[in-house]
Amino acid sequence: MPHWKAAVVSLGLLATLAACEVLGPPSPLPDNAQALATPPEYRDWWTATEQCSGRQGRFDAIRWYVVPGAKTLSTSNGPKVGWWSHSRDGNRIILAGEFVESELVVRHEMLHVLLDRGGHPSEYFQSACQLTWDTWGHGG
């Protein structure tokens, strides 16, 4: 095998191993988190998020949790009002109780599921779907 092909194979193997590391066991749920019966409007919000992002996914594969009465969730990246996580067990969305009815917050986390990534690529979160505090409710 030529040297460059061996390097490509090695890089591919490293990427695969890195992905397995990322898709390890799920992180612990926040204290007082409870399973959330998915509100019916979430399906409409999911459809809207699929449409604006041009991505499709399995809504029924998401496990939903809420921390009742919470204004924020403590995370390793600081306080959040919603939190998406992906592990080998699938996708979870955890919501601070005060934001369980917030279309912006719920759809923001849904977009993470559809993109299957953290971070906030502006072409999706700001331009296409307008799912940030600064862009919500602006435009078409």
mmCIF file of N, CA and C in Angstrom:
data_model
loop_
_atom_site.group_PDB
_atom_site.id
_atom_site.type_symbol
_atom_site.label_atom_id
_atom_site.label_comp_id
_atom_site.label_asym_id
_atom_site.label_seq_id
_atom_site.Cartn_x
_atom_site.Cartn_y
_atom_site.Cartn_z
ATOM 1 N N MET A 1 0.858 -1.176 0.000
ATOM 2 C CA MET A 1 0.000 0.000 0.000
ATOM 3 C C MET A 1 0.901 1.235 0.000
ATOM 4 N N PRO A 2 0.658 2.164 -0.919
ATOM 5 C CA PRO A 2 1.463 3.387 -0.930
ATOM 6 C C PRO A 2 1.342 4.127 0.395
ATOM 7 N N HIS A 3 2.391 4.884 0.696
ATOM 8 C CA HIS A 3 2.469 5.606 1.973
ATOM 9 C C HIS A 3 1.269 6.522 2.193
ATOM 10 N N TRP A 4 0.832 7.269 1.169
ATOM 11 C CA TRP A 4 -0.278 8.199 1.339
ATOM 12 C C TRP A 4 -1.577 7.469 1.621
ATOM 13 N N LYS A 5 -1.790 6.275 1.046
ATOM 14 C CA LYS A 5 -3.004 5.502 1.311
ATOM 15 C C LYS A 5 -3.027 5.015 2.753
ATOM 16 N N ALA A 6 -1.873 4.594 3.257
ATOM 17 C CA ALA A 6 -1.787 4.155 4.652
ATOM 18 C C ALA A 6 -2.124 5.310 5.583
ATOM 19 N N ALA A 7 -1.687 6.513 5.244
ATOM 20 C CA ALA A 7 -1.984 7.688 6.071
ATOM 21 C C ALA A 7 -3.477 7.981 6.081
ATOM 22 N N VAL A 8 -4.120 7.858 4.901
ATOM 23 C CA VAL A 8 -5.555 8.098 4.813
ATOM 24 C C VAL A 8 -6.317 7.070 5.648
ATOM 25 N N VAL A 9 -5.927 5.800 5.548
ATOM 26 C CA VAL A 9 -6.569 4.742 6.336
ATOM 27 C C VAL A 9 -6.381 5.014 7.823
ATOM 28 N N SER A 10 -5.188 5.418 8.222
ATOM 29 C CA SER A 10 -4.926 5.719 9.630
ATOM 30 C C SER A 10 -5.773 6.874 10.121
ATOM 31 N N LEU A 11 -5.889 7.927 9.312
ATOM 32 C CA LEU A 11 -6.723 9.067 9.690
ATOM 33 C C LEU A 11 -8.185 8.659 9.810
ATOM 34 N N GLY A 12 -8.648 7.822 8.902
ATOM 35 C CA GLY A 12 -10.026 7.336 8.970
ATOM 36 C C GLY A 12 -10.260 6.543 10.236
ATOM 37 N N LEU A 13 -9.310 5.714 10.617
ATOM 38 C CA LEU A 13 -9.433 4.927 11.840
ATOM 39 C C LEU A 13 -9.447 5.838 13.058
ATOM 40 N N LEU A 14 -8.590 6.839 13.075
ATOM 41 C CA LEU A 14 -8.577 7.790 14.192
ATOM 42 C C LEU A 14 -9.902 8.529 14.305
ATOM 43 N N ALA A 15 -10.465 8.931 13.166
ATOM 44 C CA ALA A 15 -11.751 9.630 13.187
ATOM 45 C C ALA A 15 -12.847 8.722 13.728
ATOM 46 N N THR A 16 -12.815 7.451 13.332
ATOM 47 C CA THR A 16 -13.809 6.502 13.825
ATOM 48 C C THR A 16 -13.672 6.317 15.326
ATOM 49 N N LEU A 17 -12.458 6.172 15.808
ATOM 50 C CA LEU A 17 -12.242 6.020 17.248
ATOM 51 C C LEU A 17 -12.669 7.265 18.003
ATOM 52 N N ALA A 18 -12.398 8.420 17.433
ATOM 53 C CA ALA A 18 -12.803 9.665 18.085
ATOM 54 C C ALA A 18 -14.319 9.744 18.174
ATOM 55 N N ALA A 19 -15.016 9.320 17.116
ATOM 56 C CA ALA A 19 -16.475 9.334 17.132
ATOM 57 C C ALA A 19 -17.002 8.396 18.200
ATOM 58 N N CYS A 20 -16.370 7.237 18.370
ATOM 59 C CA CYS A 20 -16.806 6.304 19.412
ATOM 60 C C CYS A 20 -16.615 6.918 20.784
ATOM 61 N N GLU A 21 -15.554 7.662 20.946
ATOM 62 C CA GLU A 21 -15.293 8.318 22.225
ATOM 63 C C GLU A 21 -16.391 9.342 22.520
ATOM 64 N N VAL A 22 -16.785 10.102 21.503
ATOM 65 C CA VAL A 22 -17.830 11.098 21.664
ATOM 66 C C VAL A 22 -19.155 10.421 22.000
ATOM 67 N N LEU A 23 -19.421 9.287 21.374
ATOM 68 C CA LEU A 23 -20.684 8.598 21.586
ATOM 69 C C LEU A 23 -20.559 7.565 22.705
ATOM 70 N N GLY A 24 -19.979 7.987 23.802
ATOM 71 C CA GLY A 24 -19.863 7.143 24.980
ATOM 72 C C GLY A 24 -21.164 7.144 25.754
ATOM 73 N N PRO A 25 -21.077 6.803 27.027
ATOM 74 C CA PRO A 25 -22.288 6.770 27.852
ATOM 75 C C PRO A 25 -22.873 8.173 28.023
ATOM 76 N N PRO A 26 -24.176 8.262 28.268
ATOM 77 C CA PRO A 26 -24.788 9.580 28.441
ATOM 78 C C PRO A 26 -24.278 10.257 29.713
ATOM 79 N N SER A 27 -24.171 11.570 29.644
ATOM 80 C CA SER A 27 -23.772 12.321 30.833
ATOM 81 C C SER A 27 -24.924 12.283 31.835
ATOM 82 N N PRO A 28 -24.624 12.466 33.107
ATOM 83 C CA PRO A 28 -25.692 12.417 34.109
ATOM 84 C C PRO A 28 -26.720 13.530 33.887
ATOM 85 N N LEU A 29 -27.957 13.233 34.199
ATOM 86 C CA LEU A 29 -29.008 14.253 34.132
ATOM 87 C C LEU A 29 -28.822 15.237 35.273
ATOM 88 N N PRO A 30 -29.280 16.467 35.096
ATOM 89 C CA PRO A 30 -29.219 17.425 36.204
ATOM 90 C C PRO A 30 -30.061 16.931 37.385
ATOM 91 N N ASP A 31 -29.716 17.397 38.574
ATOM 92 C CA ASP A 31 -30.500 17.064 39.762
ATOM 93 C C ASP A 31 -31.956 17.435 39.527
ATOM 94 N N ASN A 32 -32.844 16.607 39.994
ATOM 95 C CA ASN A 32 -34.295 16.821 39.925
ATOM 96 C C ASN A 32 -34.880 16.715 38.519
ATOM 97 N N ALA A 33 -34.098 16.277 37.529
ATOM 98 C CA ALA A 33 -34.638 16.115 36.176
ATOM 99 C C ALA A 33 -35.668 14.986 36.175
ATOM 100 N N GLN A 34 -36.740 15.226 35.424
ATOM 101 C CA GLN A 34 -37.817 14.244 35.308
ATOM 102 C C GLN A 34 -38.134 14.037 33.834
ATOM 103 N N ALA A 35 -38.564 12.826 33.511
ATOM 104 C CA ALA A 35 -39.004 12.567 32.134
ATOM 105 C C ALA A 35 -40.169 13.502 31.822
ATOM 106 N N LEU A 36 -40.195 13.994 30.602
ATOM 107 C CA LEU A 36 -41.229 14.932 30.166
ATOM 108 C C LEU A 36 -42.117 14.246 29.138
ATOM 109 N N ALA A 37 -43.422 14.210 29.406
ATOM 110 C CA ALA A 37 -44.371 13.763 28.382
ATOM 111 C C ALA A 37 -44.371 14.845 27.310
ATOM 112 N N THR A 38 -44.057 14.462 26.084
ATOM 113 C CA THR A 38 -43.849 15.441 25.029
ATOM 114 C C THR A 38 -45.140 16.186 24.699
ATOM 115 N N PRO A 39 -45.145 17.512 24.896
ATOM 116 C CA PRO A 39 -46.337 18.299 24.540
ATOM 117 C C PRO A 39 -46.638 18.193 23.040
ATOM 118 N N PRO A 40 -47.914 18.150 22.669
ATOM 119 C CA PRO A 40 -48.287 17.975 21.251
ATOM 120 C C PRO A 40 -47.711 19.048 20.328
ATOM 121 N N GLU A 41 -47.587 20.287 20.813
ATOM 122 C CA GLU A 41 -47.079 21.354 19.937
ATOM 123 C C GLU A 41 -45.626 21.129 19.542
ATOM 124 N N TYR A 42 -44.888 20.303 20.278
ATOM 125 C CA TYR A 42 -43.498 20.027 19.925
ATOM 126 C C TYR A 42 -43.403 19.381 18.538
ATOM 127 N N ARG A 43 -44.380 18.582 18.143
ATOM 128 C CA ARG A 43 -44.339 17.972 16.800
ATOM 129 C C ARG A 43 -44.422 19.040 15.718
ATOM 130 N N ASP A 44 -45.282 20.032 15.919
ATOM 131 C CA ASP A 44 -45.365 21.138 14.954
ATOM 132 C C ASP A 44 -44.059 21.914 14.928
ATOM 133 N N TRP A 45 -43.485 22.141 16.083
ATOM 134 C CA TRP A 45 -42.216 22.862 16.165
ATOM 135 C C TRP A 45 -41.105 22.073 15.483
ATOM 136 N N TRP A 46 -41.145 20.752 15.620
ATOM 137 C CA TRP A 46 -40.168 19.878 14.966
ATOM 138 C C TRP A 46 -40.280 20.023 13.444
ATOM 139 N N THR A 47 -41.510 19.975 12.937
ATOM 140 C CA THR A 47 -41.732 20.105 11.492
ATOM 141 C C THR A 47 -41.202 21.448 10.993
ATOM 142 N N ALA A 48 -41.481 22.516 11.734
ATOM 143 C CA ALA A 48 -40.986 23.847 11.348
ATOM 144 C C ALA A 48 -39.463 23.886 11.348
ATOM 145 N N THR A 49 -38.841 23.205 12.296
ATOM 146 C CA THR A 49 -37.380 23.201 12.387
ATOM 147 C C THR A 49 -36.776 22.357 11.272
ATOM 148 N N GLU A 50 -37.422 21.252 10.927
ATOM 149 C CA GLU A 50 -36.965 20.470 9.769
ATOM 150 C C GLU A 50 -37.038 21.330 8.504
ATOM 151 N N GLN A 51 -38.135 22.062 8.345
ATOM 152 C CA GLN A 51 -38.322 22.866 7.140
ATOM 153 C C GLN A 51 -37.281 23.968 7.017
ATOM 154 N N CYS A 52 -37.050 24.713 8.098
ATOM 155 C CA CYS A 52 -36.100 25.829 7.982
ATOM 156 C C CYS A 52 -34.665 25.340 7.805
ATOM 157 N N SER A 53 -34.350 24.182 8.383
ATOM 158 C CA SER A 53 -32.974 23.680 8.313
ATOM 159 C C SER A 53 -32.693 22.850 7.068
ATOM 160 N N GLY A 54 -33.761 22.346 6.436
ATOM 161 C CA GLY A 54 -33.569 21.457 5.303
ATOM 162 C C GLY A 54 -33.081 20.075 5.725
ATOM 163 N N ARG A 55 -33.208 19.768 7.000
ATOM 164 C CA ARG A 55 -32.773 18.476 7.546
ATOM 165 C C ARG A 55 -33.984 17.707 8.040
ATOM 166 N N GLN A 56 -33.853 16.386 8.093
ATOM 167 C CA GLN A 56 -34.916 15.561 8.639
ATOM 168 C C GLN A 56 -34.346 14.639 9.697
ATOM 169 N N GLY A 57 -35.191 14.288 10.650
ATOM 170 C CA GLY A 57 -34.765 13.403 11.717
ATOM 171 C C GLY A 57 -35.958 12.681 12.311
ATOM 172 N N ARG A 58 -35.701 11.921 13.351
ATOM 173 C CA ARG A 58 -36.735 11.122 14.001
ATOM 174 C C ARG A 58 -37.142 11.767 15.321
ATOM 175 N N PHE A 59 -38.242 12.474 15.293
ATOM 176 C CA PHE A 59 -38.753 13.151 16.482
ATOM 177 C C PHE A 59 -38.962 12.165 17.627
ATOM 178 N N ASP A 60 -39.525 11.004 17.324
ATOM 179 C CA ASP A 60 -39.848 10.032 18.369
ATOM 180 C C ASP A 60 -38.619 9.406 19.016
ATOM 181 N N ALA A 61 -37.445 9.627 18.457
ATOM 182 C CA ALA A 61 -36.217 9.078 19.035
ATOM 183 C C ALA A 61 -35.626 9.977 20.118
ATOM 184 N N ILE A 62 -36.181 11.170 20.301
ATOM 185 C CA ILE A 62 -35.668 12.092 21.314
ATOM 186 C C ILE A 62 -36.277 11.735 22.668
ATOM 187 N N ARG A 63 -35.437 11.692 23.689
ATOM 188 C CA ARG A 63 -35.921 11.543 25.065
ATOM 189 C C ARG A 63 -35.907 12.932 25.699
ATOM 190 N N TRP A 64 -37.037 13.306 26.291
ATOM 191 C CA TRP A 64 -37.241 14.643 26.824
ATOM 192 C C TRP A 64 -37.234 14.615 28.346
ATOM 193 N N TYR A 65 -36.602 15.660 28.929
ATOM 194 C CA TYR A 65 -36.550 15.810 30.382
ATOM 195 C C TYR A 65 -36.782 17.267 30.738
ATOM 196 N N VAL A 66 -37.262 17.478 31.944
ATOM 197 C CA VAL A 66 -37.477 18.829 32.461
ATOM 198 C C VAL A 66 -37.000 18.863 33.909
ATOM 199 N N VAL A 67 -36.458 20.009 34.296
ATOM 200 C CA VAL A 67 -36.156 20.264 35.702
ATOM 201 C C VAL A 67 -37.215 21.257 36.162
ATOM 202 N N PRO A 68 -38.272 20.749 36.835
ATOM 203 C CA PRO A 68 -39.406 21.610 37.207
ATOM 204 C C PRO A 68 -38.975 22.829 38.018
ATOM 205 N N GLY A 69 -39.558 23.976 37.659
ATOM 206 C CA GLY A 69 -39.315 25.210 38.397
ATOM 207 C C GLY A 69 -37.970 25.861 38.161
ATOM 208 N N ALA A 70 -37.084 25.220 37.415
ATOM 209 C CA ALA A 70 -35.737 25.768 37.212
ATOM 210 C C ALA A 70 -35.754 26.904 36.185
ATOM 211 N N LYS A 71 -34.950 27.932 36.462
ATOM 212 C CA LYS A 71 -34.744 29.019 35.502
ATOM 213 C C LYS A 71 -33.596 28.680 34.555
ATOM 214 N N THR A 72 -32.611 27.941 35.067
ATOM 215 C CA THR A 72 -31.465 27.521 34.264
ATOM 216 C C THR A 72 -31.032 26.120 34.700
ATOM 217 N N LEU A 73 -30.204 25.523 33.862
ATOM 218 C CA LEU A 73 -29.575 24.240 34.143
ATOM 219 C C LEU A 73 -28.089 24.483 34.314
ATOM 220 N N SER A 74 -27.474 23.858 35.285
ATOM 221 C CA SER A 74 -26.029 23.956 35.449
ATOM 222 C C SER A 74 -25.373 22.958 34.511
ATOM 223 N N THR A 75 -24.479 23.444 33.655
ATOM 224 C CA THR A 75 -23.741 22.569 32.750
ATOM 225 C C THR A 75 -22.257 22.888 32.872
ATOM 226 N N SER A 76 -21.425 22.051 32.269
ATOM 227 C CA SER A 76 -19.987 22.295 32.295
ATOM 228 C C SER A 76 -19.628 23.567 31.525
ATOM 229 N N ASN A 77 -20.540 24.049 30.679
ATOM 230 C CA ASN A 77 -20.328 25.290 29.923
ATOM 231 C C ASN A 77 -21.083 26.463 30.517
ATOM 232 N N GLY A 78 -21.501 26.340 31.767
ATOM 233 C CA GLY A 78 -22.228 27.421 32.418
ATOM 234 C C GLY A 78 -23.722 27.179 32.387
ATOM 235 N N PRO A 79 -24.494 28.125 32.924
ATOM 236 C CA PRO A 79 -25.943 27.939 32.987
ATOM 237 C C PRO A 79 -26.590 28.004 31.599
ATOM 238 N N LYS A 80 -27.549 27.119 31.378
ATOM 239 C CA LYS A 80 -28.292 27.051 30.119
ATOM 240 C C LYS A 80 -29.771 26.922 30.441
ATOM 241 N N VAL A 81 -30.632 27.291 29.500
ATOM 242 C CA VAL A 81 -32.075 27.110 29.682
ATOM 243 C C VAL A 81 -32.547 25.819 29.015
ATOM 244 N N GLY A 82 -31.743 25.293 28.103
ATOM 245 C CA GLY A 82 -31.994 24.020 27.447
ATOM 246 C C GLY A 82 -30.666 23.372 27.140
ATOM 247 N N TRP A 83 -30.694 22.046 27.000
ATOM 248 C CA TRP A 83 -29.436 21.328 26.807
ATOM 249 C C TRP A 83 -29.707 20.087 25.978
ATOM 250 N N TRP A 84 -28.991 19.945 24.884
ATOM 251 C CA TRP A 84 -29.056 18.763 24.030
ATOM 252 C C TRP A 84 -27.828 17.918 24.303
ATOM 253 N N SER A 85 -28.028 16.620 24.381
ATOM 254 C CA SER A 85 -26.878 15.726 24.473
ATOM 255 C C SER A 85 -27.122 14.519 23.592
ATOM 256 N N HIS A 86 -26.036 13.984 23.072
ATOM 257 C CA HIS A 86 -26.085 12.822 22.199
ATOM 258 C C HIS A 86 -25.043 11.839 22.707
ATOM 259 N N SER A 87 -25.467 10.635 22.942
ATOM 260 C CA SER A 87 -24.565 9.585 23.389
ATOM 261 C C SER A 87 -24.883 8.325 22.611
ATOM 262 N N ARG A 88 -24.246 7.255 22.968
ATOM 263 C CA ARG A 88 -24.546 5.989 22.286
ATOM 264 C C ARG A 88 -25.988 5.557 22.538
ATOM 265 N N ASP A 89 -26.631 6.140 23.555
ATOM 266 C CA ASP A 89 -28.033 5.833 23.851
ATOM 267 C C ASP A 89 -29.009 6.716 23.083
ATOM 268 N N GLY A 90 -28.528 7.667 22.296
ATOM 269 C CA GLY A 90 -29.403 8.518 21.490
ATOM 270 C C GLY A 90 -29.408 9.966 21.939
ATOM 271 N N ASN A 91 -30.433 10.694 21.492
ATOM 272 C CA ASN A 91 -30.558 12.129 21.763
ATOM 273 C C ASN A 91 -31.439 12.389 22.971
ATOM 274 N N ARG A 92 -31.000 13.349 23.783
ATOM 275 C CA ARG A 92 -31.807 13.824 24.910
ATOM 276 C C ARG A 92 -31.876 15.340 24.840
ATOM 277 N N ILE A 93 -33.037 15.862 25.214
ATOM 278 C CA ILE A 93 -33.170 17.302 25.399
ATOM 279 C C ILE A 93 -33.673 17.510 26.816
ATOM 280 N N ILE A 94 -32.946 18.341 27.560
ATOM 281 C CA ILE A 94 -33.304 18.672 28.931
ATOM 282 C C ILE A 94 -33.630 20.162 28.964
ATOM 283 N N LEU A 95 -34.763 20.497 29.561
ATOM 284 C CA LEU A 95 -35.227 21.884 29.597
ATOM 285 C C LEU A 95 -35.375 22.370 31.027
ATOM 286 N N ALA A 96 -34.988 23.613 31.263
ATOM 287 C CA ALA A 96 -35.316 24.264 32.531
ATOM 288 C C ALA A 96 -36.829 24.454 32.538
ATOM 289 N N GLY A 97 -37.458 24.162 33.666
ATOM 290 C CA GLY A 97 -38.915 24.172 33.756
ATOM 291 C C GLY A 97 -39.567 25.444 33.263
ATOM 292 N N GLU A 98 -38.934 26.586 33.488
ATOM 293 C CA GLU A 98 -39.526 27.858 33.075
ATOM 294 C C GLU A 98 -39.510 28.062 31.565
ATOM 295 N N PHE A 99 -38.835 27.159 30.826
ATOM 296 C CA PHE A 99 -38.730 27.310 29.373
ATOM 297 C C PHE A 99 -39.353 26.148 28.609
ATOM 298 N N VAL A 100 -40.087 25.297 29.294
ATOM 299 C CA VAL A 100 -40.670 24.119 28.652
ATOM 300 C C VAL A 100 -41.708 24.507 27.591
ATOM 301 N N GLU A 101 -42.273 25.699 27.685
ATOM 302 C CA GLU A 101 -43.247 26.174 26.703
ATOM 303 C C GLU A 101 -42.670 27.223 25.752
ATOM 304 N N SER A 102 -41.356 27.406 25.788
ATOM 305 C CA SER A 102 -40.704 28.391 24.926
ATOM 306 C C SER A 102 -40.364 27.766 23.578
ATOM 307 N N GLU A 103 -41.079 28.197 22.545
ATOM 308 C CA GLU A 103 -40.813 27.670 21.210
ATOM 309 C C GLU A 103 -39.365 27.906 20.801
ATOM 310 N N LEU A 104 -38.829 29.070 21.094
ATOM 311 C CA LEU A 104 -37.439 29.376 20.748
ATOM 312 C C LEU A 104 -36.490 28.363 21.379
ATOM 313 N N VAL A 105 -36.605 28.143 22.666
ATOM 314 C CA VAL A 105 -35.671 27.257 23.379
ATOM 315 C C VAL A 105 -35.822 25.815 22.890
ATOM 316 N N VAL A 106 -37.048 25.349 22.786
ATOM 317 C CA VAL A 106 -37.282 23.968 22.370
ATOM 318 C C VAL A 106 -36.778 23.753 20.949
ATOM 319 N N ARG A 107 -37.107 24.646 20.039
ATOM 320 C CA ARG A 107 -36.670 24.486 18.650
ATOM 321 C C ARG A 107 -35.153 24.638 18.518
ATOM 322 N N HIS A 108 -34.549 25.477 19.320
ATOM 323 C CA HIS A 108 -33.091 25.629 19.322
ATOM 324 C C HIS A 108 -32.448 24.268 19.622
ATOM 325 N N GLU A 109 -32.954 23.591 20.649
ATOM 326 C CA GLU A 109 -32.403 22.276 20.998
ATOM 327 C C GLU A 109 -32.729 21.246 19.930
ATOM 328 N N MET A 110 -33.910 21.330 19.328
ATOM 329 C CA MET A 110 -34.270 20.439 18.225
ATOM 330 C C MET A 110 -33.291 20.591 17.061
ATOM 331 N N LEU A 111 -32.878 21.819 16.798
ATOM 332 C CA LEU A 111 -31.949 22.053 15.694
ATOM 333 C C LEU A 111 -30.613 21.361 15.959
ATOM 334 N N HIS A 112 -30.181 21.339 17.216
ATOM 335 C CA HIS A 112 -28.964 20.579 17.549
ATOM 336 C C HIS A 112 -29.143 19.110 17.185
ATOM 337 N N VAL A 113 -30.317 18.560 17.486
ATOM 338 C CA VAL A 113 -30.591 17.157 17.140
ATOM 339 C C VAL A 113 -30.506 16.963 15.632
ATOM 340 N N LEU A 114 -31.168 17.827 14.876
ATOM 341 C CA LEU A 114 -31.184 17.687 13.419
ATOM 342 C C LEU A 114 -29.793 17.831 12.801
ATOM 343 N N LEU A 115 -28.990 18.722 13.355
ATOM 344 C CA LEU A 115 -27.633 18.919 12.845
ATOM 345 C C LEU A 115 -26.661 17.888 13.409
ATOM 346 N N ASP A 116 -27.045 17.244 14.519
ATOM 347 C CA ASP A 116 -26.213 16.274 15.224
ATOM 348 C C ASP A 116 -24.855 16.872 15.590
ATOM 349 N N ARG A 117 -24.924 18.076 16.163
ATOM 350 C CA ARG A 117 -23.682 18.736 16.572
ATOM 351 C C ARG A 117 -23.962 19.847 17.564
ATOM 352 N N GLY A 118 -22.950 20.137 18.352
ATOM 353 C CA GLY A 118 -22.989 21.297 19.222
ATOM 354 C C GLY A 118 -22.582 22.516 18.420
ATOM 355 N N GLY A 119 -22.354 23.610 19.107
ATOM 356 C CA GLY A 119 -22.002 24.834 18.408
ATOM 357 C C GLY A 119 -23.235 25.432 17.754
ATOM 358 N N HIS A 120 -23.072 26.582 17.178
ATOM 359 C CA HIS A 120 -24.206 27.305 16.610
ATOM 360 C C HIS A 120 -23.847 27.869 15.234
ATOM 361 N N PRO A 121 -23.766 26.990 14.214
ATOM 362 C CA PRO A 121 -23.445 27.496 12.877
ATOM 363 C C PRO A 121 -24.452 28.570 12.464
ATOM 364 N N SER A 122 -23.941 29.741 12.132
ATOM 365 C CA SER A 122 -24.821 30.882 11.860
ATOM 366 C C SER A 122 -25.760 30.634 10.679
ATOM 367 N N GLU A 123 -25.332 29.811 9.700
ATOM 368 C CA GLU A 123 -26.206 29.574 8.550
ATOM 369 C C GLU A 123 -27.501 28.863 8.949
ATOM 370 N N TYR A 124 -27.490 28.154 10.069
ATOM 371 C CA TYR A 124 -28.696 27.482 10.558
ATOM 372 C C TYR A 124 -29.357 28.254 11.702
ATOM 373 N N PHE A 125 -28.596 28.539 12.750
ATOM 374 C CA PHE A 125 -29.182 29.119 13.957
ATOM 375 C C PHE A 125 -29.606 30.572 13.779
ATOM 376 N N GLN A 126 -28.890 31.323 12.938
ATOM 377 C CA GLN A 126 -29.231 32.727 12.759
ATOM 378 C C GLN A 126 -29.964 32.976 11.442
ATOM 379 N N SER A 127 -29.403 32.520 10.337
ATOM 380 C CA SER A 127 -29.994 32.840 9.026
ATOM 381 C C SER A 127 -31.235 32.013 8.711
ATOM 382 N N ALA A 128 -31.087 30.704 8.588
ATOM 383 C CA ALA A 128 -32.180 29.857 8.105
ATOM 384 C C ALA A 128 -33.330 29.729 9.107
ATOM 385 N N CYS A 129 -33.005 29.505 10.372
ATOM 386 C CA CYS A 129 -34.059 29.205 11.361
ATOM 387 C C CYS A 129 -34.298 30.309 12.383
ATOM 388 N N GLN A 130 -33.377 31.231 12.506
ATOM 389 C CA GLN A 130 -33.510 32.353 13.446
ATOM 390 C C GLN A 130 -33.817 31.870 14.855
ATOM 391 N N LEU A 131 -32.984 30.944 15.351
ATOM 392 C CA LEU A 131 -33.207 30.340 16.656
ATOM 393 C C LEU A 131 -32.153 30.757 17.675
ATOM 394 N N THR A 132 -31.925 32.058 17.761
ATOM 395 C CA THR A 132 -31.089 32.635 18.817
ATOM 396 C C THR A 132 -31.882 33.751 19.478
ATOM 397 N N TRP A 133 -31.463 34.169 20.663
ATOM 398 C CA TRP A 133 -32.165 35.271 21.346
ATOM 399 C C TRP A 133 -32.193 36.508 20.471
ATOM 400 N N ASP A 134 -31.096 36.781 19.732
ATOM 401 C CA ASP A 134 -31.000 38.005 18.926
ATOM 402 C C ASP A 134 -31.806 37.956 17.635
ATOM 403 N N THR A 135 -32.056 36.749 17.108
ATOM 404 C CA THR A 135 -32.729 36.667 15.812
ATOM 405 C C THR A 135 -34.180 36.214 15.906
ATOM 406 N N TRP A 136 -34.610 35.674 17.034
ATOM 407 C CA TRP A 136 -35.964 35.141 17.173
ATOM 408 C C TRP A 136 -37.005 36.215 16.905
ATOM 409 N N GLY A 137 -37.959 35.896 16.043
ATOM 410 C CA GLY A 137 -39.047 36.817 15.748
ATOM 411 C C GLY A 137 -38.730 37.861 14.693
ATOM 412 N N HIS A 138 -37.505 37.811 14.143
ATOM 413 C CA HIS A 138 -37.136 38.774 13.090
ATOM 414 C C HIS A 138 -37.197 38.070 11.742
ATOM 415 N N GLY A 139 -37.648 38.745 10.763
ATOM 416 C CA GLY A 139 -37.654 38.203 9.411
ATOM 417 C C GLY A 139 -38.849 37.301 9.150
ATOM 418 N N GLY A 140 -38.750 36.569 8.012
ATOM 419 C CA GLY A 140 -39.854 35.782 7.517
ATOM 420 C C GLY A 140 -39.932 34.433 8.044
#
